[in-house]
CSV table of C-alpha atoms in Angstrom, one decimal:
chain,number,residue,atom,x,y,z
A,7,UNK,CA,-28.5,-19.3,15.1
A,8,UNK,CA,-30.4,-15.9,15.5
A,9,UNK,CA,-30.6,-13.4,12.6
A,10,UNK,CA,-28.2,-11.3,14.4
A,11,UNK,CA,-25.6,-14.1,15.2
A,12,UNK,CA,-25.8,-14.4,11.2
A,13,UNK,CA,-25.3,-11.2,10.2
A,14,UNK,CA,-22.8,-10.4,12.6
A,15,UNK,CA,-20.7,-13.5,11.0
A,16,UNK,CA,-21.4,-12.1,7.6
A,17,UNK,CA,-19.9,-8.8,8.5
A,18,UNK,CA,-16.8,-10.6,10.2
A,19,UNK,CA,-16.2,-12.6,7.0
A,20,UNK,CA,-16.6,-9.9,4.9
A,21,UNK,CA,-14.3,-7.4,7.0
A,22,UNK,CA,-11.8,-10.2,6.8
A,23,UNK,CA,-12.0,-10.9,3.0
A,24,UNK,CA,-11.4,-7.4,2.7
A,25,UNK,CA,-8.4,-7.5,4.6
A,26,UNK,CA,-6.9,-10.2,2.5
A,27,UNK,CA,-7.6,-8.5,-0.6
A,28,UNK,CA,-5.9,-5.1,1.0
A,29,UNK,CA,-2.9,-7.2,1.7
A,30,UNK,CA,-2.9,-8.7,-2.1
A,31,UNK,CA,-3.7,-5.6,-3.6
A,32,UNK,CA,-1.0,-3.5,-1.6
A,33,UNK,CA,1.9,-6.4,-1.9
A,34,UNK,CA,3.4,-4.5,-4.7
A,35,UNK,CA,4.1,-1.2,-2.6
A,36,UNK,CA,6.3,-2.5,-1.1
A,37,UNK,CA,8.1,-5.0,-3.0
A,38,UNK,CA,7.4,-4.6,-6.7
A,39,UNK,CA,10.7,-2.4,-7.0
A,40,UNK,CA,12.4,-5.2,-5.3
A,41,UNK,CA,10.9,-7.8,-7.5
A,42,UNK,CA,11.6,-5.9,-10.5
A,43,UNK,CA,15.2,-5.4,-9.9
A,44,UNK,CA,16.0,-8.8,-8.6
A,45,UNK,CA,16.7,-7.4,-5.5
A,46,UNK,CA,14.4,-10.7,-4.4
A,47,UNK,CA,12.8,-13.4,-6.0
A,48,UNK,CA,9.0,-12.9,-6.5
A,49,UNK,CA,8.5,-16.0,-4.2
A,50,UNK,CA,11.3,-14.5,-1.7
A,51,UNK,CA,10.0,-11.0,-1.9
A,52,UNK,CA,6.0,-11.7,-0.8
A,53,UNK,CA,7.2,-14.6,1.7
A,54,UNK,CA,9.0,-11.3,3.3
A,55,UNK,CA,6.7,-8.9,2.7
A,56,UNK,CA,3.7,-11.5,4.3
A,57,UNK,CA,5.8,-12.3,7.0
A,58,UNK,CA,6.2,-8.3,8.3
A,59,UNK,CA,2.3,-7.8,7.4
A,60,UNK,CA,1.6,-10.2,9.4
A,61,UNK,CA,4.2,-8.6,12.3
A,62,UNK,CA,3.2,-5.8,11.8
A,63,UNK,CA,-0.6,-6.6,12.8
A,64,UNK,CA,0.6,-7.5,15.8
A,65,UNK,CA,2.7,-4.1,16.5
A,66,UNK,CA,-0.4,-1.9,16.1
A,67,UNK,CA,-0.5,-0.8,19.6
A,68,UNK,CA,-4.3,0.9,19.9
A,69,UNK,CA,-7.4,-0.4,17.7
A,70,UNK,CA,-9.9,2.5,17.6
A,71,UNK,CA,-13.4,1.3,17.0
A,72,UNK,CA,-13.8,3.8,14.4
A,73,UNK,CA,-14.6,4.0,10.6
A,74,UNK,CA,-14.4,6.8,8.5
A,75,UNK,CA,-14.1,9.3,11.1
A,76,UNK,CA,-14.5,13.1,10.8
A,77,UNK,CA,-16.1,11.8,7.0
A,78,UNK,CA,-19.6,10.3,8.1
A,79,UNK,CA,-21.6,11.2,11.1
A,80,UNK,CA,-20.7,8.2,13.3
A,81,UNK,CA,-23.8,7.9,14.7
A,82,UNK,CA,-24.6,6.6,11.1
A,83,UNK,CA,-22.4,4.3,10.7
A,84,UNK,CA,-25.0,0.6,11.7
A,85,UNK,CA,-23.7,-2.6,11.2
A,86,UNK,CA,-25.4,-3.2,7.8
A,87,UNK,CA,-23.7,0.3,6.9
A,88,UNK,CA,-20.3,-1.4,7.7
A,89,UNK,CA,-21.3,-4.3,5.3
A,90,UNK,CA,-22.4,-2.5,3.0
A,91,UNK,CA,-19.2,-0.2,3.5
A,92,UNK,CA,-16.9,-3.2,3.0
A,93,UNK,CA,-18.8,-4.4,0.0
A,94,UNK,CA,-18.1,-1.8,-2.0
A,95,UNK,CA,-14.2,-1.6,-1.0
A,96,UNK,CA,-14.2,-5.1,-1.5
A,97,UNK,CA,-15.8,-4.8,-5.6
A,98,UNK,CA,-13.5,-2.2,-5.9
A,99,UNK,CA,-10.3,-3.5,-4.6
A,100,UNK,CA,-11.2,-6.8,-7.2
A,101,UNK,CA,-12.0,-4.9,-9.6
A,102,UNK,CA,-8.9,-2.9,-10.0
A,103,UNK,CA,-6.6,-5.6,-9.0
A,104,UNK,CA,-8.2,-7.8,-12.0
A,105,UNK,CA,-6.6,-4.5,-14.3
A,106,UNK,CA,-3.5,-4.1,-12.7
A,107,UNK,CA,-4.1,-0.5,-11.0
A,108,UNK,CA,-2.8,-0.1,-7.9
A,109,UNK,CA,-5.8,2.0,-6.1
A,110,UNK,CA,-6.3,2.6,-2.0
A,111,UNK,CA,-7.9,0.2,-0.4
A,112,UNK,CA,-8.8,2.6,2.6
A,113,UNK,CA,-10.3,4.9,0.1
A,114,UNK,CA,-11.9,2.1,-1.5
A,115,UNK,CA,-13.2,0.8,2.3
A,116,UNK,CA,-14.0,4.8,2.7
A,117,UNK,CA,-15.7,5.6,-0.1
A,118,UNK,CA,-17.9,2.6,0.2
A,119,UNK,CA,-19.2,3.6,3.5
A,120,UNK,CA,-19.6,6.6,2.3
A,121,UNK,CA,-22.1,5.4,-0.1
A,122,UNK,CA,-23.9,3.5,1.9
A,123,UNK,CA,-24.0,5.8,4.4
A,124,UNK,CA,-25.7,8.4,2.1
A,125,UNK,CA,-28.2,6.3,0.9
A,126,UNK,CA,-29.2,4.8,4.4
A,127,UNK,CA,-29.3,8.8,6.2
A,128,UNK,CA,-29.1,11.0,3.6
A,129,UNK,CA,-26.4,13.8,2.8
A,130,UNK,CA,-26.2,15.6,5.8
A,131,UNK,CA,-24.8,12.3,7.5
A,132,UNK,CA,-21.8,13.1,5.0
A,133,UNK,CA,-19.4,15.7,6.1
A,134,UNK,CA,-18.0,17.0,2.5
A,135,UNK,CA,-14.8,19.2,3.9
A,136,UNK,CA,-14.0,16.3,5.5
A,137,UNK,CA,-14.1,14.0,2.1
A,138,UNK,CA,-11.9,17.3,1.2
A,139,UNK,CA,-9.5,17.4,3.6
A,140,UNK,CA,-8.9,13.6,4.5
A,141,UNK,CA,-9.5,12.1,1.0
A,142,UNK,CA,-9.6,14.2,-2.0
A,143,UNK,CA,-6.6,16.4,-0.9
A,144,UNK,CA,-4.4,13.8,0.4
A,145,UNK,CA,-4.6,11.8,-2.9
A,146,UNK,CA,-3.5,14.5,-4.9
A,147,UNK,CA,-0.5,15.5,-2.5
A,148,UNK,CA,1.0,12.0,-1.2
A,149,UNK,CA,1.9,11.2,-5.3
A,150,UNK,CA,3.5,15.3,-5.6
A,151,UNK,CA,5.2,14.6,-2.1
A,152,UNK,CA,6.5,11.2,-2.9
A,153,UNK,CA,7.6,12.4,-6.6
A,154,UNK,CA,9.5,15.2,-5.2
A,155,UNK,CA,11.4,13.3,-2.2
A,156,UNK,CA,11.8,10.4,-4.9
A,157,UNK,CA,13.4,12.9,-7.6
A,158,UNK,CA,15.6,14.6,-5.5
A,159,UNK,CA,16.4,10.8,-3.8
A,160,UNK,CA,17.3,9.4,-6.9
A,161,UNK,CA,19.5,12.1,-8.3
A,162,UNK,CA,21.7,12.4,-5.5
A,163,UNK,CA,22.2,8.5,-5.5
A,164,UNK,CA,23.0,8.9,-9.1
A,165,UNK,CA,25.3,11.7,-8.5
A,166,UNK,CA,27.3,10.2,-5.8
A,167,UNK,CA,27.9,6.8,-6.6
A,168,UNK,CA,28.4,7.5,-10.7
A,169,UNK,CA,32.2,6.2,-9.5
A,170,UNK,CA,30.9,2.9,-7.5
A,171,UNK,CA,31.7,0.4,-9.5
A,172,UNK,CA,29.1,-1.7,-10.8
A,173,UNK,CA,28.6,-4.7,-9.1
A,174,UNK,CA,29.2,-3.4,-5.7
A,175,UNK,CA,27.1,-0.3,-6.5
A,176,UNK,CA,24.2,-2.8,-7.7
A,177,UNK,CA,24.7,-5.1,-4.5
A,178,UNK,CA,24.7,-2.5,-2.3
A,179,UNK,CA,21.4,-1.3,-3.3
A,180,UNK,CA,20.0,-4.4,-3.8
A,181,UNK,CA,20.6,-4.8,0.2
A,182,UNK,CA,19.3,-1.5,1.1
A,183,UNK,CA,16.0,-2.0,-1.3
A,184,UNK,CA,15.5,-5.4,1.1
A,185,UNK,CA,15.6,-2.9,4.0
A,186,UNK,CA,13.7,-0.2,2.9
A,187,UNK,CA,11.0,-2.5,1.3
A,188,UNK,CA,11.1,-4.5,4.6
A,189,UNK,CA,9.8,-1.0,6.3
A,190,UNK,CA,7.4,-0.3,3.9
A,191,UNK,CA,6.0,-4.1,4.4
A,192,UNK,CA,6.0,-3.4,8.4
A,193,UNK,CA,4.1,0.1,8.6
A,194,UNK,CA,1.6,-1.7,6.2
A,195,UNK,CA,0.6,-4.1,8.6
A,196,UNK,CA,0.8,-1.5,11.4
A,197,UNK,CA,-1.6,0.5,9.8
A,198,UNK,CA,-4.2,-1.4,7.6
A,199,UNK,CA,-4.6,-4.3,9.3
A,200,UNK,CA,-5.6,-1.9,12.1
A,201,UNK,CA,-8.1,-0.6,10.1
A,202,UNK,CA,-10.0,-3.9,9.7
A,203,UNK,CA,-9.6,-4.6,13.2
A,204,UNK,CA,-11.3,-1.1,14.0
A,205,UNK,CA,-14.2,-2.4,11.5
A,206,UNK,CA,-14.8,-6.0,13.6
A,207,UNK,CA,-14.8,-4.6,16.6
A,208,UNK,CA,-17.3,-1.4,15.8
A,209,UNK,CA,-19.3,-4.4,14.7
A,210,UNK,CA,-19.1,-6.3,18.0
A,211,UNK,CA,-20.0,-3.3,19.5
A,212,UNK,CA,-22.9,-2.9,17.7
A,213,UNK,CA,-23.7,-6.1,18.2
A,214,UNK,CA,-23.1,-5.6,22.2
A,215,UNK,CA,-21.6,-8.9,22.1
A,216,UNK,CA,-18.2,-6.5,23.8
A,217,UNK,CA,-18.9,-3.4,25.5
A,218,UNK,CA,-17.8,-0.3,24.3
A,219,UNK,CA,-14.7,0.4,26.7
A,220,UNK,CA,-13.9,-3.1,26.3
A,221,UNK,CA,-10.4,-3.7,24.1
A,222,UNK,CA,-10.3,-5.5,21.1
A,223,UNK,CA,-10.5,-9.4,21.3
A,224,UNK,CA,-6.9,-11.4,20.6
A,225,UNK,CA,-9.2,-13.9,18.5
A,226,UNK,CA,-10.1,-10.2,16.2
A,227,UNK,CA,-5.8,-9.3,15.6
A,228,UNK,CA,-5.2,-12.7,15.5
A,229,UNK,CA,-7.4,-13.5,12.0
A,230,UNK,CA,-6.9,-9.8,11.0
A,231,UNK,CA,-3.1,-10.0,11.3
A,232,UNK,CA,-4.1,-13.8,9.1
A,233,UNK,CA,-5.6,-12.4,6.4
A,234,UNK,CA,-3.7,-9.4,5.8
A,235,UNK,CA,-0.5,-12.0,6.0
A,236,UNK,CA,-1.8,-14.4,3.4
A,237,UNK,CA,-3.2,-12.0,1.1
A,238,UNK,CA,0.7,-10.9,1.0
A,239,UNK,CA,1.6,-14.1,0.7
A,240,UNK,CA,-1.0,-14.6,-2.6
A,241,UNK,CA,0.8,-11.5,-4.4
A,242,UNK,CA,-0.8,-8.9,-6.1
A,243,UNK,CA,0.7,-9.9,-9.1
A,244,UNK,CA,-1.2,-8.2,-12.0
A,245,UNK,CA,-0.6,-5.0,-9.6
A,246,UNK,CA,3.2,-5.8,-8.8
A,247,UNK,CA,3.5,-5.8,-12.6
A,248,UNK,CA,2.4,-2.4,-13.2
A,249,UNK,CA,4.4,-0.8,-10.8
A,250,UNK,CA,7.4,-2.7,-10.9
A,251,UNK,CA,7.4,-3.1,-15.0
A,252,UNK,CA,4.8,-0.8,-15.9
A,253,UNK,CA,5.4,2.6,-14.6
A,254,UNK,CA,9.3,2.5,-15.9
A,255,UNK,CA,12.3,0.2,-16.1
A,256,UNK,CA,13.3,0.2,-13.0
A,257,UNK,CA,17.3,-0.3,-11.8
A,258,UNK,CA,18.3,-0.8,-8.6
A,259,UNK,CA,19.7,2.3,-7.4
A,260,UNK,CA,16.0,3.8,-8.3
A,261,UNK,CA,14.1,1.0,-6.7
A,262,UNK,CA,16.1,2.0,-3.4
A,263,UNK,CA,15.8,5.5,-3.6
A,264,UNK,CA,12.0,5.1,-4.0
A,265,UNK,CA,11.4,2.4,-1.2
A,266,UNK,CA,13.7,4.8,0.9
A,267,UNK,CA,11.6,7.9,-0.1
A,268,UNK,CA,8.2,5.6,0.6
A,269,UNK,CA,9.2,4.2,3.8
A,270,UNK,CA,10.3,8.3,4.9
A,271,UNK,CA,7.2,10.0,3.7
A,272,UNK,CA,4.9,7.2,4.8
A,273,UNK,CA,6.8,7.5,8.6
A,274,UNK,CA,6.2,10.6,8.6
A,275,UNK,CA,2.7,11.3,7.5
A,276,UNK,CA,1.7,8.4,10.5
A,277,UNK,CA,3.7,10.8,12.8
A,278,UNK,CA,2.4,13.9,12.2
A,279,UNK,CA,-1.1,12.5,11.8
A,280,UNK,CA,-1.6,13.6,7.7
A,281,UNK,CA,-3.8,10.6,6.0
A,282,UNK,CA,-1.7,10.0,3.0
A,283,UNK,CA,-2.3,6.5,1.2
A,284,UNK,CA,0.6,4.1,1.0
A,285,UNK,CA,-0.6,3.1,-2.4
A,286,UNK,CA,-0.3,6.5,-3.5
A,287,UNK,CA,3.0,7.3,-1.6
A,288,UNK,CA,4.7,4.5,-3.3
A,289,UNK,CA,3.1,4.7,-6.8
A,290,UNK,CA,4.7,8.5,-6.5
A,291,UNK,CA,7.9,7.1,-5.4
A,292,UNK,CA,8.3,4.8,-8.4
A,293,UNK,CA,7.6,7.6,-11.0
A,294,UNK,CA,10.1,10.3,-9.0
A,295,UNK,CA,12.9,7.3,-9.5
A,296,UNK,CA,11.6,7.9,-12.9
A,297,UNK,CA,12.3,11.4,-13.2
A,298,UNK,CA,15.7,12.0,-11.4
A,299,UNK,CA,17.5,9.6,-13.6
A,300,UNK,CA,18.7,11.3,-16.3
A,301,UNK,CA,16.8,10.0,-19.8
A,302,UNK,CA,14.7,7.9,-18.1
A,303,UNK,CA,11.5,7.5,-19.1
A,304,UNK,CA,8.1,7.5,-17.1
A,305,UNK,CA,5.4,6.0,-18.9
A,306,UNK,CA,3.4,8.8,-18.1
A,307,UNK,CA,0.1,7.6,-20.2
A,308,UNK,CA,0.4,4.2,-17.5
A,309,UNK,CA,0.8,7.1,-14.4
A,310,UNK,CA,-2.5,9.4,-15.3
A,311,UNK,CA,-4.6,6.4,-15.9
A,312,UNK,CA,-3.5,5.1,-12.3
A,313,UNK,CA,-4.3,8.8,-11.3
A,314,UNK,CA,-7.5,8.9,-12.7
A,315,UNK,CA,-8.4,5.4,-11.4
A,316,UNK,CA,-7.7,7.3,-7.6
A,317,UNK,CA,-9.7,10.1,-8.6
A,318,UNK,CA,-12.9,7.4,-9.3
A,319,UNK,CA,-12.1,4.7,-6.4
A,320,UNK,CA,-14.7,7.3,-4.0
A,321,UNK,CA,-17.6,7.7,-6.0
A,322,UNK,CA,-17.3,3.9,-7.7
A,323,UNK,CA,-16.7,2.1,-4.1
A,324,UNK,CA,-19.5,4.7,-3.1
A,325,UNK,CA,-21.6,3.2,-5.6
A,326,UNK,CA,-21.4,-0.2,-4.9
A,327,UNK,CA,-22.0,0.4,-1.2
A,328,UNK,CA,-24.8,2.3,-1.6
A,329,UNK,CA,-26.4,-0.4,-3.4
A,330,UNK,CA,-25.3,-3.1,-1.7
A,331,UNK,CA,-26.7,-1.3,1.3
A,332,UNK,CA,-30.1,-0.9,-1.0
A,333,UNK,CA,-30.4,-4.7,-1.7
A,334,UNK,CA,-29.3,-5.1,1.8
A,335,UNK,CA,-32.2,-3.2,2.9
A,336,UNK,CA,-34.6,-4.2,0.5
A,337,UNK,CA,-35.1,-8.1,0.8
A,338,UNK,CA,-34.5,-6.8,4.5
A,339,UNK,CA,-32.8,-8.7,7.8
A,340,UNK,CA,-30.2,-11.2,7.6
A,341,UNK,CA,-32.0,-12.9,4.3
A,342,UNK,CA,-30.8,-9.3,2.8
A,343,UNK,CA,-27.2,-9.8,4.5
A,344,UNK,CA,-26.7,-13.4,2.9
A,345,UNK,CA,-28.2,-12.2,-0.6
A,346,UNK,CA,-25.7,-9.6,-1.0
A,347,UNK,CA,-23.0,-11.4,0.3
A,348,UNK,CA,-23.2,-13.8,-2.0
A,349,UNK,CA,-23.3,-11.6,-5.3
A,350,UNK,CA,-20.0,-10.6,-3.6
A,351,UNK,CA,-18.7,-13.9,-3.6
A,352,UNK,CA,-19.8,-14.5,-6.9
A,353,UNK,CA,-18.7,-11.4,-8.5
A,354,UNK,CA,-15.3,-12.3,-6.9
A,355,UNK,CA,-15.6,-15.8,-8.2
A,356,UNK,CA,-16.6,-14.0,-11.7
A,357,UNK,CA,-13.0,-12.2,-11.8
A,358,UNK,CA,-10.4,-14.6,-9.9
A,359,UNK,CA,-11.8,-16.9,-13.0
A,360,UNK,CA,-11.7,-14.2,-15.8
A,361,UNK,CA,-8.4,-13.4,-14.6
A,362,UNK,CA,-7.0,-17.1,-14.5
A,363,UNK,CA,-7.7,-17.2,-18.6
A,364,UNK,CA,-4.6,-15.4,-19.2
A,365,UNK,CA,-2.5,-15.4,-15.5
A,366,UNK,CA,0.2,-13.5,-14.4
A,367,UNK,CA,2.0,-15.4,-11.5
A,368,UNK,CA,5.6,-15.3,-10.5
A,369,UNK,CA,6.9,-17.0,-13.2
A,370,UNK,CA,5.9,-13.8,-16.2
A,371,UNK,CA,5.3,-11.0,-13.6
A,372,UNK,CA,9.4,-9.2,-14.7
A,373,UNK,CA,8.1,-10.3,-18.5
A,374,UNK,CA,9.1,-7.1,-20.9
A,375,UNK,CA,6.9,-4.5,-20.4
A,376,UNK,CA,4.6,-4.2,-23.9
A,377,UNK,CA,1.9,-2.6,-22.6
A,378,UNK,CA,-0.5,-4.3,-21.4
A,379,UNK,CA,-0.5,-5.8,-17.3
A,380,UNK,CA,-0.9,-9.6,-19.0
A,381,UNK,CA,2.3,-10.5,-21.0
A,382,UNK,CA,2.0,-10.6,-24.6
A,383,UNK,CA,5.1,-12.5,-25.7
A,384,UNK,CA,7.7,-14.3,-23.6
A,385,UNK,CA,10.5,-11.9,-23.0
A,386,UNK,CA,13.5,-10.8,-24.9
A,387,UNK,CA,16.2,-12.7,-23.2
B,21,UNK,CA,-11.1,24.2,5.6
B,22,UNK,CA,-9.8,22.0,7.9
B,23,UNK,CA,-6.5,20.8,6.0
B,24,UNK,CA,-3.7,20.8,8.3
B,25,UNK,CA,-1.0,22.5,6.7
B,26,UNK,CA,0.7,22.8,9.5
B,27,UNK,CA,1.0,19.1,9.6
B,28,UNK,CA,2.0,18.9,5.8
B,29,UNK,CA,4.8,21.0,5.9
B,30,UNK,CA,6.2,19.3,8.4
B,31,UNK,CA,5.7,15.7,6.2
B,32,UNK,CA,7.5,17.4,3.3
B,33,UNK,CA,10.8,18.3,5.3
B,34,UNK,CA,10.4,15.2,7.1
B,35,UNK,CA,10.4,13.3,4.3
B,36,UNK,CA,13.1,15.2,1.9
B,37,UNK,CA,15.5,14.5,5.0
B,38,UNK,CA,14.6,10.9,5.6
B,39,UNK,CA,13.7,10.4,2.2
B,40,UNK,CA,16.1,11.9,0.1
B,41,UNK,CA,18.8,12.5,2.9
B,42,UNK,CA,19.6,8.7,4.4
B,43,UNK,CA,19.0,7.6,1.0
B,44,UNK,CA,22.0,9.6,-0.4
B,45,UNK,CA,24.0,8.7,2.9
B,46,UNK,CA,23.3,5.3,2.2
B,47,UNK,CA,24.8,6.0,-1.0
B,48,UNK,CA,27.8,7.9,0.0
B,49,UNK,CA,28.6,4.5,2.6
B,50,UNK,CA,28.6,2.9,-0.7
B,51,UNK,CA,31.1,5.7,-2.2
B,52,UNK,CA,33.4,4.8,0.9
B,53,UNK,CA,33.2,1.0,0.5
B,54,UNK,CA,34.7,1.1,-2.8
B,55,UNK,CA,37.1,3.3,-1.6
B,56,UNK,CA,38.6,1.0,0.6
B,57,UNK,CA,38.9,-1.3,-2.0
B,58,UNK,CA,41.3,1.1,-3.8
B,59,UNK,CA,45.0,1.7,-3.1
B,60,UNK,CA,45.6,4.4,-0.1
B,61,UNK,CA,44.5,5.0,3.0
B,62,UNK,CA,41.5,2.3,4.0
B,63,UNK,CA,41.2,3.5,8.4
B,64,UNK,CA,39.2,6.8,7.1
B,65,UNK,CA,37.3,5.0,4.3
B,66,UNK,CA,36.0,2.2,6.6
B,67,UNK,CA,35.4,5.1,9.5
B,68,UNK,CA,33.0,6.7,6.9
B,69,UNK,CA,31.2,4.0,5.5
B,70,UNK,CA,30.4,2.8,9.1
B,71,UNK,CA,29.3,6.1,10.7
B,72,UNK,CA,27.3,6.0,7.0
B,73,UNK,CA,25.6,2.8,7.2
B,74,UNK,CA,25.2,3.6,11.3
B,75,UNK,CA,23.6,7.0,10.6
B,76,UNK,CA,20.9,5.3,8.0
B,77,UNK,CA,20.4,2.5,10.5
B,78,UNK,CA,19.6,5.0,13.1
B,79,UNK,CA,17.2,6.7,10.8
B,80,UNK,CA,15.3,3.2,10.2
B,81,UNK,CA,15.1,2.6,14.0
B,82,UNK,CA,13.8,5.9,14.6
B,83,UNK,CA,11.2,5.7,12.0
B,84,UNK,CA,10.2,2.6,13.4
B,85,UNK,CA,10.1,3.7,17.0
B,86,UNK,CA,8.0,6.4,15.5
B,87,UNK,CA,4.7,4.1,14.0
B,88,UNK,CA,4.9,2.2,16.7
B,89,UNK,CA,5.1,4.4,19.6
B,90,UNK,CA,2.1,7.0,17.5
């Protein structure tokens, strides 16, 4: 096996452990509402949520061989830069799934490249309006969006069905939170699988192991469509927690309205071709169904720290790609490749370890909120 | 600066309608379901909560042709 046969695996693997961790990491968009309200089991809910992931992989009609586009010059963008690129999604992605933050994972995969990509040719490979306009801008709107719509959403709901009686009103929108979150789940796997999908095939490129008009290979949607499925399937549950437990106590008329208001904004930001973040759609969502239910509370402290953590996933992701990318080019070739790859792995290892000391599955993720993302006491029954 | 404004505006409305609009339609189905279940009239309560739950299905279907068509 040639150096470039070796690195061109590395990148593959990497692109697809990213993908799985994107799928764990953004399970609780779409069903920690459900999972909260009992809409679903927890088991139930990412069974469901895996399944249309992994769908919706399959429904994502054109793959464009592109990665971080109108951001970094794409001339740029080599293969190690991709690595590197993923790396630092990757750490980040870990990192903030180890504390419960729901974060971006294409910012993450973004900001990673970014960093590598300044580091490997300099600033002026770095378009800054277009960090403006496609990252920084977007994460402050798609929560204010998502809020509003999510607000208005749940006080109408409210309003009109104060005279439902209970237990049809709760059934009812029980069954339309399985809908809504069912929608949610799909367009995930539409779009971020595709993302990954876009990052193995720029590699093949690169690689000229396809040509450049060629379409993406079956075996590429297959395994993307895999690991964006099982990472689902695993459940981000230290995530899940702190937006289905975290953010506010969630009923089920409020975990429609913000699934419905998701699922609408998210549509329609793919339509008319405005990069919001899921993540930050739905994290928006949950704290609108906060606010248009009369004396309900937001846990607003929980909301700005998730907000700040959005504000840092650029420059942090940036960070580790840009030394990943340094290390990478330092003890040079495919040597450099394996070396950083595996302080990957073991920096993953480090935290799926750390974070089995004091778990949170399915059996504790609808445990009483107290503060903290791992339970502290079992829950007040 | 190259923000599309154009674009977000038209997320916003999009959004409040689908958004905040089915979701209340979906609600007002509801409103029409338990008025069935309540002495009167039940033809015009179980017209509405089907053209309800119809129009919100609709809405999901378009949404859906909408990803994966774009």
């Amino acid at each position: 096996m040639d150096a470039n046969t070796l690195l061109l695996g590395l990148v593959v693997l990497t692109a697809l452990a990213f993908d799985f961790t994107n799928g764990f990491h953004d399970t609780a968009n779409a069903m920690a509402t459900s999972i909260a309200t009992g809409a679903l089991p927890p088991k139930a809910a990412v069974t469901l949520s895996a399944v249309l992931n992994f769908a919706g992989a399959f429904l994502s009609l054109q793959v464009a061989a592109t990665i971080a586009t109108g951001i970094v010059d794409s001339g740029a963008v080599t293969v190690t830069v991709v690595f590197a690129g993923l790396v630092g999604g990757l750490a980040w992605n870990l990192l903030t799934w180890y504390y419960g933050i729901p974060s971006s994972s294409s910012h993450a995969l973004i900001g990673g490249v970014v960093g590598a990509t300044l580091i490997a040719a300099g600033a002026g490979a770095v378009k800054g309006s277009g960090i403006v306009a496609n990252v920084l801008v977007p994460a402050l709107l798609a929560p204010l969006f998502a809020i509003l719509v999510a607000t208005l959403g749940t006080y109408l709901v409210y309003r009109i069905t104060a005279g439902v009686p209970g237990r049809l009103r709760t059934r009812g929108f029980r069954l339309g939170q399985i809908g809504s979150a069912s929608l949610v789940s799909l367009a995930h796997g539409t779009n971020d699988a595709q993302k990954t999908m876009g990052v193995i095939t720029l590699a093949l490129v690169a690689n000229e192991t396809i040509g450049a008009e060629d379409g993406t290979p079956f075996w590429v949607v297959f395994a993307c469509a895999l690991a964006i499925g099982l990472g689902t399937y695993v459940g981000g549950w230290r995530v899940i927690r702190t937006m289905g437990k975290g953010l506010i106590e969630i009923e089920s008329p409020q975990g429609f309205s913000a699934e419905g208001s998701s699922a609408a904004v998210i549509f329609a930001a793919s339509h008319f071709g405005f990069p919001l973040s899921t993540t930050h759609v739905c994290s928006g969502s949950i704290m609108g169904a906060g606010v248009g239910k009369r004396l309900a509370e937001v846990r607003w402290g929980l909301a700005g720290r998730m907000v700040t953590a959005w504000l840092v996933t650029l420059p942090a992701a940036g960070l580790v790609g840009a030394l990943a990318w340094k290390g990478t080019d330092l003890i040079g070739g495919a040597a450099g490749v394996a070396v950083v790859f595996a302080a990957a792995v073991v920096f993953g290892a480090g935290l799926y370890r750390a974070s089995r000391r004091a778990p949170v599955d399915h059996t504790n993720v609808n445990h009483e909120w107290t503060g903290t993302v791992v339970p502290t006491r079992e829950p007040v029954k | 600066m190259i923000i599309d404004f154009d674009a977000l505006w038209k997320v916003l409305v999009a959004g409040l309608a689908a958004g905040a609009g089915l979701v209340a339609v979906y609600a007002l189905g509801l409103v029409a379901l338990a008025a069935r279940a309540a002495p009167g009239p039940r033809h015009a309560a179980t017209a509405l909560a089907v053209a309800c739950f119809a129009i919100v299905g609709a809405g999901a279907a378009c949404g859906l042709y909408v990803i994966l068509a774009g």
